[in-house]
XYZ file of C-alpha atoms in Angstrom:
153
model
C 6.917 31.604 22.968
C 8.892 33.044 20.081
C 9.549 31.276 16.796
C 13.041 30.029 17.710
C 12.085 28.688 21.139
C 11.676 24.995 21.697
C 9.679 23.066 24.226
C 11.756 21.576 27.044
C 10.613 18.250 28.375
C 11.150 17.509 32.040
C 14.174 15.312 32.756
C 12.104 12.878 34.780
C 9.614 12.375 31.944
C 8.140 8.895 32.013
C 8.864 6.822 28.924
C 5.758 6.074 26.893
C 4.322 2.595 27.147
C 5.706 0.031 24.696
C 2.474 0.098 22.733
C 2.742 3.873 22.292
C 6.351 3.508 21.171
C 5.239 0.881 18.671
C 2.429 3.141 17.449
C 4.865 5.986 16.868
C 7.419 3.734 15.165
C 4.711 2.359 12.863
C 3.560 5.895 12.118
C 7.099 6.967 11.165
C 7.630 3.841 9.065
C 4.315 4.427 7.302
C 5.310 8.011 6.483
C 8.685 6.850 5.151
C 7.075 4.185 2.965
C 4.453 6.633 1.693
C 7.193 9.077 0.708
C 9.180 6.315 -1.000
C 6.206 5.138 -3.039
C 5.053 8.676 -3.878
C 8.510 9.456 -5.289
C 8.932 6.123 -7.077
C 5.430 6.089 -8.571
C 5.302 9.800 -9.394
C 5.848 9.550 -13.148
C 3.418 6.648 -13.545
C 0.435 8.574 -12.191
C -0.258 5.748 -9.743
C -0.838 6.151 -6.044
C 0.170 3.332 -3.718
C -3.380 1.876 -3.540
C -3.671 2.038 -7.352
C -0.254 0.390 -7.620
C -1.493 -2.487 -5.428
C -4.433 -3.041 -7.798
C -2.136 -2.936 -10.825
C 0.365 -5.290 -9.178
C -2.429 -7.807 -8.557
C -3.466 -7.544 -12.211
C 0.126 -7.875 -13.443
C 0.333 -11.099 -11.446
C -3.159 -12.494 -12.192
C -4.090 -10.959 -15.558
C -7.745 -10.590 -14.611
C -9.541 -11.070 -11.342
C -13.065 -10.843 -9.956
C -13.672 -7.703 -7.916
C -14.618 -9.702 -4.817
C -11.374 -11.717 -5.112
C -9.373 -8.520 -5.544
C -11.060 -7.078 -2.429
C -10.076 -10.162 -0.461
C -6.533 -10.200 -1.839
C -5.916 -6.536 -0.978
C -7.998 -6.636 2.216
C -9.866 -3.521 1.131
C -13.549 -2.638 1.399
C -15.839 -1.970 -1.574
C -16.170 1.707 -0.736
C -12.405 2.152 -1.112
C -11.860 -0.193 -4.054
C -14.629 1.110 -6.335
C -13.168 4.635 -6.717
C -9.704 3.170 -7.379
C -11.108 0.999 -10.144
C -13.038 3.939 -11.645
C -9.849 6.048 -11.733
C -7.814 3.228 -13.277
C -10.543 2.573 -15.846
C -10.760 6.295 -16.710
C -6.978 6.231 -17.271
C -7.473 3.229 -19.636
C -5.287 1.003 -17.429
C -8.005 -1.528 -16.553
C -11.283 -2.715 -17.983
C -14.321 -3.832 -16.005
C -16.680 -6.413 -17.437
C -19.763 -8.189 -16.133
C -20.076 -11.949 -16.231
C -22.553 -13.039 -18.915
C -24.026 -15.738 -16.654
C -24.119 -13.629 -13.491
C -24.421 -9.855 -13.945
C -23.489 -9.336 -10.287
C -19.987 -10.712 -10.895
C -17.566 -8.070 -12.182
C -14.109 -8.944 -13.466
C -11.208 -6.521 -13.740
C -8.721 -7.016 -16.576
C -5.543 -5.175 -17.395
C -5.423 -3.244 -20.674
C -2.375 -3.067 -22.958
C -1.710 0.422 -21.555
C -1.798 -0.946 -18.023
C 0.496 -3.815 -18.958
C 3.027 -1.340 -20.408
C 3.378 0.327 -16.977
C 4.742 -2.843 -15.383
C 8.406 -2.553 -16.388
C 8.942 1.160 -15.635
C 7.070 0.960 -12.323
C 8.920 -2.188 -11.272
C 12.249 -0.557 -12.183
C 11.382 2.563 -10.171
C 10.494 0.442 -7.147
C 13.697 -1.606 -7.372
C 15.627 1.289 -5.851
C 16.477 0.843 -2.185
C 13.511 1.424 0.050
C 13.665 3.419 3.248
C 17.336 2.876 4.046
C 20.170 1.006 2.379
C 20.954 -0.434 5.826
C 17.728 -2.477 5.754
C 18.546 -5.785 4.086
C 16.073 -7.906 2.105
C 16.124 -10.392 4.995
C 15.257 -7.574 7.412
C 12.330 -6.629 5.159
C 11.041 -10.214 5.150
C 11.383 -10.426 8.932
C 9.602 -7.102 9.478
C 6.809 -8.055 7.072
C 6.285 -11.355 8.897
C 6.162 -9.622 12.291
C 3.725 -6.993 10.999
C 1.552 -9.705 9.429
C 1.457 -11.431 12.806
C 0.539 -8.152 14.497
C -2.247 -7.325 12.057
C -3.667 -10.845 12.011
C -4.004 -10.722 15.803
C -5.654 -7.301 15.676
C -8.280 -8.471 13.146
C -9.182 -11.703 14.966
């Protein structure tokens, strides 16, 4: 097959099962969202997972690591490196509870707080498509929440 050739699918090709169509649609949506966030967050130095941590801190001020894990539905092995990177960038501070050394609290630093306005402004631009209304986004989020809650039960 030469470089300009394309693969021809048979005309009587069976449509994929609904679940496979959903999988592919979710995959494409995930790619689109990843691209959107990569572009919007580019100047801040945040990745999407780091942004989620910062957003939680902008909303809560400080939070125990175990509560942050539960809020973001993320495991320790994924959260710990994020927190180390954010701490190395002076955006967050980790501190141990005086009464219980096992309890670690994450707090936002002044530098981390200063990121809030520019990051929020960058993310206020239309997401994937201007044809997707805020109501559509709420509906899709609710349907995806229902899908993921059933898959984790």
